[in-house]
Coordinates of C-alpha atoms in Angstrom, one line a residue:
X1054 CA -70.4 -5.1 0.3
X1055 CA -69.4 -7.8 -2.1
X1056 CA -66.6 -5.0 -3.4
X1057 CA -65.3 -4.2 -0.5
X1058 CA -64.7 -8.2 0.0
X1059 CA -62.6 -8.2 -2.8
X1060 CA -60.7 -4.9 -2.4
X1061 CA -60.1 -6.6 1.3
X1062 CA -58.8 -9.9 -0.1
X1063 CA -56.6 -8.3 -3.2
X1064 CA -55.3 -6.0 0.1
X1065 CA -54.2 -9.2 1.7
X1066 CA -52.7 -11.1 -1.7
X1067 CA -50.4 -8.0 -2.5
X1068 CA -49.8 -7.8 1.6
X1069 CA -48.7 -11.4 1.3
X1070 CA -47.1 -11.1 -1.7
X1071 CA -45.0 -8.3 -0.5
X1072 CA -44.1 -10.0 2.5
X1073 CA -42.8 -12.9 0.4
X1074 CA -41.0 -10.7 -1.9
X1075 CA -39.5 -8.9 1.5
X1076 CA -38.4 -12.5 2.4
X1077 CA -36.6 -13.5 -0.9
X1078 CA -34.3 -10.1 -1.0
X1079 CA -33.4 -11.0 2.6
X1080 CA -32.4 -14.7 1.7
X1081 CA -29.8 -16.2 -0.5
X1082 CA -31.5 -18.3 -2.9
X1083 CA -29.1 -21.1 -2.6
X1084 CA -27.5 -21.2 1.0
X1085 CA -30.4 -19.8 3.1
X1086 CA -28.2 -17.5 4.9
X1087 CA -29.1 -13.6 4.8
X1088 CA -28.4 -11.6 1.4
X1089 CA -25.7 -8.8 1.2
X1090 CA -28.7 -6.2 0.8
X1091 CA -30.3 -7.9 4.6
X1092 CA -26.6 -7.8 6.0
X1093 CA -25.9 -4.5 5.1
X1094 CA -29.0 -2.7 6.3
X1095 CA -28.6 -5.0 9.5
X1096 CA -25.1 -4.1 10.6
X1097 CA -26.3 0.0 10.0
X1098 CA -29.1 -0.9 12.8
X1099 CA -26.1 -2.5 14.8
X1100 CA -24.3 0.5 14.5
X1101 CA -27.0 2.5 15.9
X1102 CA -27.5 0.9 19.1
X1103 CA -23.1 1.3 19.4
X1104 CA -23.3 5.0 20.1
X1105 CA -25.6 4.6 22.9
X1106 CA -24.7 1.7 24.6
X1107 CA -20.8 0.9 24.2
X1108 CA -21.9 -2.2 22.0
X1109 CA -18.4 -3.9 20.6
X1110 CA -19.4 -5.7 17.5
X1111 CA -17.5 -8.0 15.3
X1112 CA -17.1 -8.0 11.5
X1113 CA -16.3 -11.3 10.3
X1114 CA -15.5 -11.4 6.8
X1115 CA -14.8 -15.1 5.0
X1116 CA -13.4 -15.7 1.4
X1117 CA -13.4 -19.7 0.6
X1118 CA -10.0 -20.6 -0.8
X1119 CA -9.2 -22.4 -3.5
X1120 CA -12.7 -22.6 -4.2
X1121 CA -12.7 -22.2 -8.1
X1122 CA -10.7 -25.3 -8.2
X1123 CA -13.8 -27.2 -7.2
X1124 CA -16.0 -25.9 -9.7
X1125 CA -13.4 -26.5 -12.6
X1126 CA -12.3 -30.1 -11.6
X1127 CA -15.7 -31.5 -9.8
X1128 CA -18.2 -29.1 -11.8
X1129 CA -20.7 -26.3 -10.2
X1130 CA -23.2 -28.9 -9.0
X1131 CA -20.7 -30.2 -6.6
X1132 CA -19.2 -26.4 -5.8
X1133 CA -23.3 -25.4 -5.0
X1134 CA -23.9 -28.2 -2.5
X1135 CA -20.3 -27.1 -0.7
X1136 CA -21.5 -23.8 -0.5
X1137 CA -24.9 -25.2 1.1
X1138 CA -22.3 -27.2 3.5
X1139 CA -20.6 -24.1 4.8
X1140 CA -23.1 -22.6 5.4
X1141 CA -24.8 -25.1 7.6
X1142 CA -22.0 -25.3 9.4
X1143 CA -21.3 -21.5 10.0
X1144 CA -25.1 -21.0 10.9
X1145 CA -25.1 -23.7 13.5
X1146 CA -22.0 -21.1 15.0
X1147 CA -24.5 -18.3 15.2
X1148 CA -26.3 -16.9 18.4
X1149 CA -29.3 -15.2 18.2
X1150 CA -27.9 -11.8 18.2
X1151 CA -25.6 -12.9 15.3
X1152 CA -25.9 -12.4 11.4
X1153 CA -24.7 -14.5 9.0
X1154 CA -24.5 -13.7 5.1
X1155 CA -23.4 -14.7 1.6
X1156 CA -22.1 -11.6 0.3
X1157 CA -20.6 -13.3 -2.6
X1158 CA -19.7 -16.2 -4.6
X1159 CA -17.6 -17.8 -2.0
X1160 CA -17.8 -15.3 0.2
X1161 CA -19.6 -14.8 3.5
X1162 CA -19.9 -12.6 6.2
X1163 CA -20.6 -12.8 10.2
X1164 CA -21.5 -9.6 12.5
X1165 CA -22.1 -10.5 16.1
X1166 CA -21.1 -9.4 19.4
X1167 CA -17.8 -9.6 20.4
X1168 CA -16.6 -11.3 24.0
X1169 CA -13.6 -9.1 24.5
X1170 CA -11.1 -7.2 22.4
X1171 CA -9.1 -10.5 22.0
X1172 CA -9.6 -13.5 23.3
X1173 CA -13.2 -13.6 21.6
X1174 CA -12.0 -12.4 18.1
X1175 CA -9.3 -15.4 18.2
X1176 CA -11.8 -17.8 19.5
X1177 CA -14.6 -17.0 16.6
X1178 CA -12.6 -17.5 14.2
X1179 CA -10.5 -20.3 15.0
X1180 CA -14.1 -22.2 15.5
X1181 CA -14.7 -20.9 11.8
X1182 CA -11.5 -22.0 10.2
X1183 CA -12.0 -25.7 12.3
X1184 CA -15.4 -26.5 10.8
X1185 CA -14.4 -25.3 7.0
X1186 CA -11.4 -27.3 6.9
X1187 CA -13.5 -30.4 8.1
X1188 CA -13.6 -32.5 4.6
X1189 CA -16.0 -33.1 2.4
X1190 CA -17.1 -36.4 1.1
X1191 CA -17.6 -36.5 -2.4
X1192 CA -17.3 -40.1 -5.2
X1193 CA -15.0 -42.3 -2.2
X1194 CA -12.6 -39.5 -1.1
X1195 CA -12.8 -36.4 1.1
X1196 CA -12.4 -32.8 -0.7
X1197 CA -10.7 -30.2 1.5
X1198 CA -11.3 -26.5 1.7
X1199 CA -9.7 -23.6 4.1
X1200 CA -10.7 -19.8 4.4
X1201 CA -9.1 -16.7 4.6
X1202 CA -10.7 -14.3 7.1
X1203 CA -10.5 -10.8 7.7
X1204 CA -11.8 -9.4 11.4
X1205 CA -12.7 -5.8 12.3
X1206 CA -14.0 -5.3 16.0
X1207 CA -16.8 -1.2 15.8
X1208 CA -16.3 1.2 17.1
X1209 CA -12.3 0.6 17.4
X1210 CA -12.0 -0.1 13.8
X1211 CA -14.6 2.1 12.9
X1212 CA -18.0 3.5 13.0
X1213 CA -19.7 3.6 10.4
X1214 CA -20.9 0.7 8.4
X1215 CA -18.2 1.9 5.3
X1216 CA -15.0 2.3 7.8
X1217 CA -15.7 -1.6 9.5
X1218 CA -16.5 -2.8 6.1
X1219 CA -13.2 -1.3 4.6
X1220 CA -10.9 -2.5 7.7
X1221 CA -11.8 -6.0 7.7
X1222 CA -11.3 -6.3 3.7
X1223 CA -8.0 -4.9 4.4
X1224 CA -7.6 -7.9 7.1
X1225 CA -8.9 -9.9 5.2
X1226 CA -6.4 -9.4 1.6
X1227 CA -4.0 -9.3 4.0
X1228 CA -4.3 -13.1 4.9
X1229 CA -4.9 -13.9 1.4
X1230 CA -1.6 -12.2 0.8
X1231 CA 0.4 -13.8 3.6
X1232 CA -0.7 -17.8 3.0
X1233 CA -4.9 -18.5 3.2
X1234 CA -5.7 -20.6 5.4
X1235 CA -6.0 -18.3 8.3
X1236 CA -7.3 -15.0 10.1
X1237 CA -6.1 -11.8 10.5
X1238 CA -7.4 -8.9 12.9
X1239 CA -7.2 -5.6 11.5
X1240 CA -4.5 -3.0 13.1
X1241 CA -4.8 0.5 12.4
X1242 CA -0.7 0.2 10.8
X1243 CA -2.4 -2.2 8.3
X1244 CA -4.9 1.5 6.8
X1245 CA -1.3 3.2 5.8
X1246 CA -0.1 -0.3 3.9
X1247 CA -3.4 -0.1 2.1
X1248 CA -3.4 3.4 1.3
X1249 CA 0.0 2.7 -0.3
X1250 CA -1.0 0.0 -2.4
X1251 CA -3.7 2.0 -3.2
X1252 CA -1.8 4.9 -4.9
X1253 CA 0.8 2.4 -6.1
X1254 CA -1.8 0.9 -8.3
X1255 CA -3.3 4.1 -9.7
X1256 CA 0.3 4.9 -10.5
X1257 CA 1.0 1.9 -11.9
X1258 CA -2.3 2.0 -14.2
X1259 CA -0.4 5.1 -15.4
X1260 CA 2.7 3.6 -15.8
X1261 CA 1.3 1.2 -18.0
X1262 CA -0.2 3.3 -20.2
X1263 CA 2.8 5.4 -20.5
X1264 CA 4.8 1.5 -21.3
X1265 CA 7.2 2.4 -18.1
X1266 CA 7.7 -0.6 -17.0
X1267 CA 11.4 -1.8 -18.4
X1268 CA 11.9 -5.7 -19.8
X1269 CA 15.0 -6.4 -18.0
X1270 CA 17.6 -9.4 -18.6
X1271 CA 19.3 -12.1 -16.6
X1272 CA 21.8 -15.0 -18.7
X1273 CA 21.3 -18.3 -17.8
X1274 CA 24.4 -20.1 -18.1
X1275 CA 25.2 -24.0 -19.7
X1276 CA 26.4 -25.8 -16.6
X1277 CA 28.9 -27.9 -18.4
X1278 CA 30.5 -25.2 -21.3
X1279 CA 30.2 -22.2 -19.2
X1280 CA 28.1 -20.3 -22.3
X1281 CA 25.3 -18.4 -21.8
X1282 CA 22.4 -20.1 -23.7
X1283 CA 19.7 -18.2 -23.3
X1284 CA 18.2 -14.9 -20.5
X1285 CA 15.1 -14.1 -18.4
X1286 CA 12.9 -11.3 -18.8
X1287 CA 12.0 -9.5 -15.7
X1288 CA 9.5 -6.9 -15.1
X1289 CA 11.0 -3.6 -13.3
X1290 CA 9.5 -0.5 -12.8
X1291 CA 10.7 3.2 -11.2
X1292 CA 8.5 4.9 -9.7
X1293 CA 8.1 8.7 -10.6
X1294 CA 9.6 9.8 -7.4
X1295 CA 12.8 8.1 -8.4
X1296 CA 12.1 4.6 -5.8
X1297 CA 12.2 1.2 -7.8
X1298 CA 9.6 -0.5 -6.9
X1299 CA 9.6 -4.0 -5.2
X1300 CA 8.8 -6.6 -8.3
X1301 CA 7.1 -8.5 -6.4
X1302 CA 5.2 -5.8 -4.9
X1303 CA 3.7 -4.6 -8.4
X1304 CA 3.3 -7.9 -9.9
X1305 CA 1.1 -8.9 -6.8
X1306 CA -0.6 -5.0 -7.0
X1307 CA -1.5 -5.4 -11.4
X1308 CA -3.3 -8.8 -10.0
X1309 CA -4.9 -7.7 -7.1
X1310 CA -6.2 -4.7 -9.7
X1311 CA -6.4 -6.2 -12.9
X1312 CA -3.7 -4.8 -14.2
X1313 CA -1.7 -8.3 -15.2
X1314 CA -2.6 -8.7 -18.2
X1315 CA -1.8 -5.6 -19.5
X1316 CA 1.9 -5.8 -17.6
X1317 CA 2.3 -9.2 -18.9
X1318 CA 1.6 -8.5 -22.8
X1319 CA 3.4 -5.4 -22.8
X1320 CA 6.2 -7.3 -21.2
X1321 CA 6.5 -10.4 -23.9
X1322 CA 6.2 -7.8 -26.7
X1323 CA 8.9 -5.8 -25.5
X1324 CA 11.1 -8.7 -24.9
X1325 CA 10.5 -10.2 -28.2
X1326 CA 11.5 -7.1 -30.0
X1327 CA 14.4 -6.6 -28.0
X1328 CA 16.0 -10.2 -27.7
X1329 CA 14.9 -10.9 -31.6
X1330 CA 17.9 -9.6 -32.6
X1331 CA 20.0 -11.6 -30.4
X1332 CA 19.1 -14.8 -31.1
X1333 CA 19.3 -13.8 -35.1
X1334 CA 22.9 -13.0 -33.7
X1335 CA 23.7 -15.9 -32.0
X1336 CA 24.1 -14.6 -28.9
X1337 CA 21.4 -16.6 -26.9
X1338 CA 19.0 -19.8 -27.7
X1339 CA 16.2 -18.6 -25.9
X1340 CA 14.4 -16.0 -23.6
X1341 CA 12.2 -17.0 -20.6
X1342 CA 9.5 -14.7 -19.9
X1343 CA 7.1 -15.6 -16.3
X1344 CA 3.4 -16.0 -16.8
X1345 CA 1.2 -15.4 -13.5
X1346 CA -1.5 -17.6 -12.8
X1347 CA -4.1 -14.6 -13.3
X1348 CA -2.8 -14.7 -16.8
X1349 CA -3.1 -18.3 -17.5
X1350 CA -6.9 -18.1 -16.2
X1351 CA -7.4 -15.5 -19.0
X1352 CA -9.1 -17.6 -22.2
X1353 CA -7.6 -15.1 -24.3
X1354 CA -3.8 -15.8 -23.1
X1355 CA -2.6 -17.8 -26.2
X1356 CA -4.7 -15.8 -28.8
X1357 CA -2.7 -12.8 -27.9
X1358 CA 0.1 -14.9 -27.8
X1359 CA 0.1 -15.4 -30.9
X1360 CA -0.9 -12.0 -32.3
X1361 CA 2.5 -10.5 -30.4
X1362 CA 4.6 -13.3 -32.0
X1363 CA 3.0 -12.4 -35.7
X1364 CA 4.0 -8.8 -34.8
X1365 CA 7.1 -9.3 -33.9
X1366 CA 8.2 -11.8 -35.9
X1367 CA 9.2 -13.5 -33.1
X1368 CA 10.0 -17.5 -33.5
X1369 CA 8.0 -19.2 -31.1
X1370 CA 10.4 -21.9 -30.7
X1371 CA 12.6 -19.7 -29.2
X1372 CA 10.5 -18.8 -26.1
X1373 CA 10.0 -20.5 -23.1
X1374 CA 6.9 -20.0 -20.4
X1375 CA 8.1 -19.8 -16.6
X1376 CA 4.6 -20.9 -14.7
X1377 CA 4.8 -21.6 -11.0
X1378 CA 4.0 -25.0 -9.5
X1379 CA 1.2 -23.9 -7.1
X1380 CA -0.9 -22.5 -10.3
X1381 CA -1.1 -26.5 -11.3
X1382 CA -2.1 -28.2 -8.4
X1383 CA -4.9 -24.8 -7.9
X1384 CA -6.2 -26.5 -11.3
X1385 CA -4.4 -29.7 -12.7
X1386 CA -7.1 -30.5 -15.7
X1387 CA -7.2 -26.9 -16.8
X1388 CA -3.8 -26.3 -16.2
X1389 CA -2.5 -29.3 -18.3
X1390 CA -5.1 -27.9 -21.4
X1391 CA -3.9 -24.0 -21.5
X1392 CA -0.2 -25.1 -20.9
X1393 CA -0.8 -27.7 -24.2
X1394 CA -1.9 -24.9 -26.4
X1395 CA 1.0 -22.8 -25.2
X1396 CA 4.0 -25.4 -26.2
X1397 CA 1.5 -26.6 -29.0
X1398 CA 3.0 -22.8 -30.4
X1399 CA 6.5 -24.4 -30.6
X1400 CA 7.6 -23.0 -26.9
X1401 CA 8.9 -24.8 -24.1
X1402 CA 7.4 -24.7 -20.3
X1403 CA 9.2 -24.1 -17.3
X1404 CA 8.1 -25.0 -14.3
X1405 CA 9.4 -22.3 -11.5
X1406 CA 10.2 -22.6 -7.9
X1407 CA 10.3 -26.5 -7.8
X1408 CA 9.9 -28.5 -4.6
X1409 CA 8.4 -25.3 -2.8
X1410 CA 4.7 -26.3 -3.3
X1411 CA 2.8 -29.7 -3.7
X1412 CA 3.5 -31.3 -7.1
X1413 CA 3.7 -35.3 -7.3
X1414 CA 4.9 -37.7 -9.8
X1415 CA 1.3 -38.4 -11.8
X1416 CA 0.7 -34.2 -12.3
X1417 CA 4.2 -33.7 -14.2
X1418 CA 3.2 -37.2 -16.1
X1419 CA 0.6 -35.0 -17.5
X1420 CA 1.9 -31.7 -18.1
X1421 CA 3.6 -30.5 -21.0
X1422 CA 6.9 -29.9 -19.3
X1423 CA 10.2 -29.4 -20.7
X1424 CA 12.1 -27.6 -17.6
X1425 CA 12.0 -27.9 -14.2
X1426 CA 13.5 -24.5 -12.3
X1427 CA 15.1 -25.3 -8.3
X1428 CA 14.6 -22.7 -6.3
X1429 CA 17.0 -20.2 -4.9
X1430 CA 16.0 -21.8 -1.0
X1431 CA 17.3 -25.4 -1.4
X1432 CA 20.7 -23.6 -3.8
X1433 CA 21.4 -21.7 -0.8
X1434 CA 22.2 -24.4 1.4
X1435 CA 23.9 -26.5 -0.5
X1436 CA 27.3 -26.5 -0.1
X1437 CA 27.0 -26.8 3.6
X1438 CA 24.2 -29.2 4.0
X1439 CA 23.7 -32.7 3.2
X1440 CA 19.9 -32.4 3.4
X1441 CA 19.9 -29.6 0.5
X1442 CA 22.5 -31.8 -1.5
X1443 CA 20.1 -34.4 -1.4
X1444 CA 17.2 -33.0 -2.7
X1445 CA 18.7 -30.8 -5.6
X1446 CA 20.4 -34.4 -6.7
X1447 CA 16.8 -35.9 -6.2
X1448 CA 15.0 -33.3 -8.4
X1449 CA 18.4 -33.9 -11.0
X1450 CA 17.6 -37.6 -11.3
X1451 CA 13.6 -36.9 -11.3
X1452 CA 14.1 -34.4 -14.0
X1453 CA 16.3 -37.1 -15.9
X1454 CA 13.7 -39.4 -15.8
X1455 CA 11.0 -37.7 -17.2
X1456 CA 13.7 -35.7 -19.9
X1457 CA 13.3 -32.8 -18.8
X1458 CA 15.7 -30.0 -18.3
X1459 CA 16.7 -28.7 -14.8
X1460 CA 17.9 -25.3 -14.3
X1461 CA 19.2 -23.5 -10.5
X1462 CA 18.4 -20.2 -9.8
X1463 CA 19.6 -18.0 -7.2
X1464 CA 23.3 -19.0 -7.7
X1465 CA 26.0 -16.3 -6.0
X1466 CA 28.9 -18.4 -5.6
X1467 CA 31.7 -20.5 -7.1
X1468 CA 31.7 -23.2 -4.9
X1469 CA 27.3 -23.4 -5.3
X1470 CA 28.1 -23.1 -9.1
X1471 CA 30.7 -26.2 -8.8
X1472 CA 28.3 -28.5 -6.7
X1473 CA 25.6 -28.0 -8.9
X1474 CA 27.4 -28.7 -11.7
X1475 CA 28.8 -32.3 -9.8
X1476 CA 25.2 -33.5 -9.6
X1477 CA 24.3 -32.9 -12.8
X1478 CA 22.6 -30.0 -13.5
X1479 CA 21.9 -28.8 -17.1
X1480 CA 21.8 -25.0 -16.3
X1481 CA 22.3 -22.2 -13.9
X1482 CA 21.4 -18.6 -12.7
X1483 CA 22.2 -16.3 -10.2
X1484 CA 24.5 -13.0 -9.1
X1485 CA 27.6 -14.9 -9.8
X1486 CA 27.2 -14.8 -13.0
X1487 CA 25.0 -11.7 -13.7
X1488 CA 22.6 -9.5 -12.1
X1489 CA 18.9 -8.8 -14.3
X1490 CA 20.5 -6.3 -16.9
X1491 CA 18.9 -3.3 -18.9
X1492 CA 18.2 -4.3 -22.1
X1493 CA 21.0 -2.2 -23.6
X1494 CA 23.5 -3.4 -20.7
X1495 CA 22.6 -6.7 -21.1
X1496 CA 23.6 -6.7 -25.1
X1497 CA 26.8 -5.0 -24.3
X1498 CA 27.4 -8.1 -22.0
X1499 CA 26.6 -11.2 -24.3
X1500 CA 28.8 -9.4 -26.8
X1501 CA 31.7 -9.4 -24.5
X1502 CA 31.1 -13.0 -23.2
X1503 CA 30.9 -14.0 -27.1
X1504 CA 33.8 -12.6 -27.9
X1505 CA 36.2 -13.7 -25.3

């Protein structure tokens, strides 16, 4: 009897202990909401009431923007308890019927029933969007966060748990792709744009490890002697079947696939060893080359850096870094370090597409910048409007106060070339004075401009 007691109670200790174990792989440790494994095996359930009833059900899938920005400038700790935050307040938007997970580090997922095949999708997730953009309060000011989010409605979009899983990622890169801060509903046109990208990348990978992708050139020109005084290098790339790819189509494909930093060190080592010879020659100061923000988040940028310069024998004081505003203000403290190492080397930094995103007078107080790069929208306008006059003549003067350099892009006319020129700018580039150039037509043409 007295055995039989204690097989019965070690029974009930591993029956209990399973049960607890059960619980845990169900639960996020850290936000309480249901784990991927839970999710997954809960939706396939879902699915299986859909076949016999006519059940529409919703796939909500939720990628926290920005959200590495708060771990790097207000530490994990702080990035935990937001991540507790959200998903208090996404739980509190759940029914009964509905499921929400954390199926990542800032990601999260919803399945529930849908109302109809529109208005509810549009309603759900503006009420998602509402309460993630609320602030947080953290130290005497509020931190602010937004969401990208990705919808696909089963069985429309699919029906089976992989085909609803695989249309609302494709919603939701696509609202990552097109500006954050917003949802997209998957369309069945969107499953072509994917498979496209999709090969284009596998073709790419090859492309890469053939070296097809071609450093080509575009002179920048000395606004007040007329001389080109240095070029920028610019990734192309034709495809097999004989179509040039869209560069900003690849560029945005090697991040999306890992593929960046491989494009980007090929590119700098072939531009080194093809524009070394021209500045030896005298025929330009400096080359430009563009570094992505994937690349600057990559510890091992400047390392590599410097083992392509030693190979080369390229003189880093020669180079300059285009980085795009938006990267900074994503990360100001880390941005300010990397970007110190890189002109630490001897180069100069140029800060691309100026006045487009959110920059303010204490960040470039901060940053190691030598250029500041205005962008082809407000050069467009300016001959004809007084608004775009204005604020190319207040990035001029800006630029002059802090010392830096200021160069317009996107020039294609005399008249843009001659304004520019009245308010003060150091530099220019654009179509009217060269289109990007193959390496080898791009030689031909500093030769001429040298000699005449």
């Amino acid at each position: 009897r007295e055995l039989e007691e204690r097989v019965e109670q070690r029974t009930e200790e591993l029956q209990s202990a399973n049960a607890t174990a059960t619980a845990l792989l169900q639960r996020d440790h850290l936000t309480g909401a249901a784990s991927r494994r839970h999710f997954e095996s809960h939706i396939a359930r879902r699915f299986e009431k859909i076949v016999g009833t006519g059940e529409q059900v919703m796939l909500v899938m939720i990628d926290l923007d920005g959200f590495k920005a708060i771990n790097d400038t207000l530490g994990h700790e702080i990035g935990d308890r937001v991540l507790v935050t959200i998903a208090e307040r996404l739980q509190a938007l759940t029914g009964t019927d509905d499921l929400l997970a954390r199926t990542g580090g800032n990601e999260f997922a919803l399945v529930c029933s849908a109302l109809s095949p529109d208005v509810g999708e549009e309603a759900v997730c503006a009420r998602l969007l509402e309460v993630i953009r609320q602030p947080f309060f953290h130290r005497g000011r509020d931190v602010f966060l937004s969401a990208s989010i990705g919808v696909a409605t089963a069985p429309r979009d699919g029906t089976t748990l992989a085909d609803i899983h695989r249309s609302a990622d494709i919603a939701l890169r696509i609202a990552k792709k097109i500006g954050r801060d917003r949802s997209v509903r998957y369309m069945p046109a969107m499953g072509a744009e994917y498979e496209r990208r999709h090969q284009l990348a596998a073709d790419l990978r090859q492309a890469l490890a053939r070296h097809d992708i071609e450093a080509h050139f575009q002179p920048k020109v000395d606004c007040r002697t007329g001389r080109i005084t240095g070029v920028e290098a610019l990734a192309r790339w034709r495809h097999p079947s004989g179509e040039q790819i869209r560069p900003d189509l690849f560029v945005a494909i090697a991040e999306e696939g890992d593929l960046i930093r491989d494009l980007g060190l090929q590119m700098l080592e072939a531009t080194c060893r093809r524009t070394k010879p021209w500045i030896e020659r005298g025929l330009i100061q400096r080359v430009a080359v563009n570094l992505s923000p994937r690349q600057l988040d990559d510890d091992r940028l400047v390392d590599e850096i410097r083992t392509i310069l030693a190979s080369t024998g390229f003189d880093a004081r020669h180079l300059e870094f285009e980085i795009t505003e938006n990267y900074l203000m994503a990360s100001v403290d880390d941005a300010a370090r990397k970007l110190q190492e890189l002109h630490d080397l001897g180069s100069t930094i140029a800060l691309d597409d100026f006045g487009t995103g959110y920059s303010n007078l204490a960040t470039l107080k901060r940053l190691p910048i030598d250029v500041l790069k205005i962008d082809k929208c407000f050069v467009d306008g300016i001959v004809e409007s007084p608004g775009d006059q204005a604020l190319v003549q207040a990035v001029i003067e800006l630029a002059k106060a802090f010392s830096l350099m200021t160069v317009a892009e996107g020039v294609e006319t005399q008249a843009q070339a001659f304004v520019l020129g009245a308010l003060g700018c150091d530099a220019l580039q654009g179509y009217h004075f060269a289109r990007p150039m193959s390496g080898q037509d791009c030689e031909a043409f500093l030769q001429q401009r040298a000699q005449s």
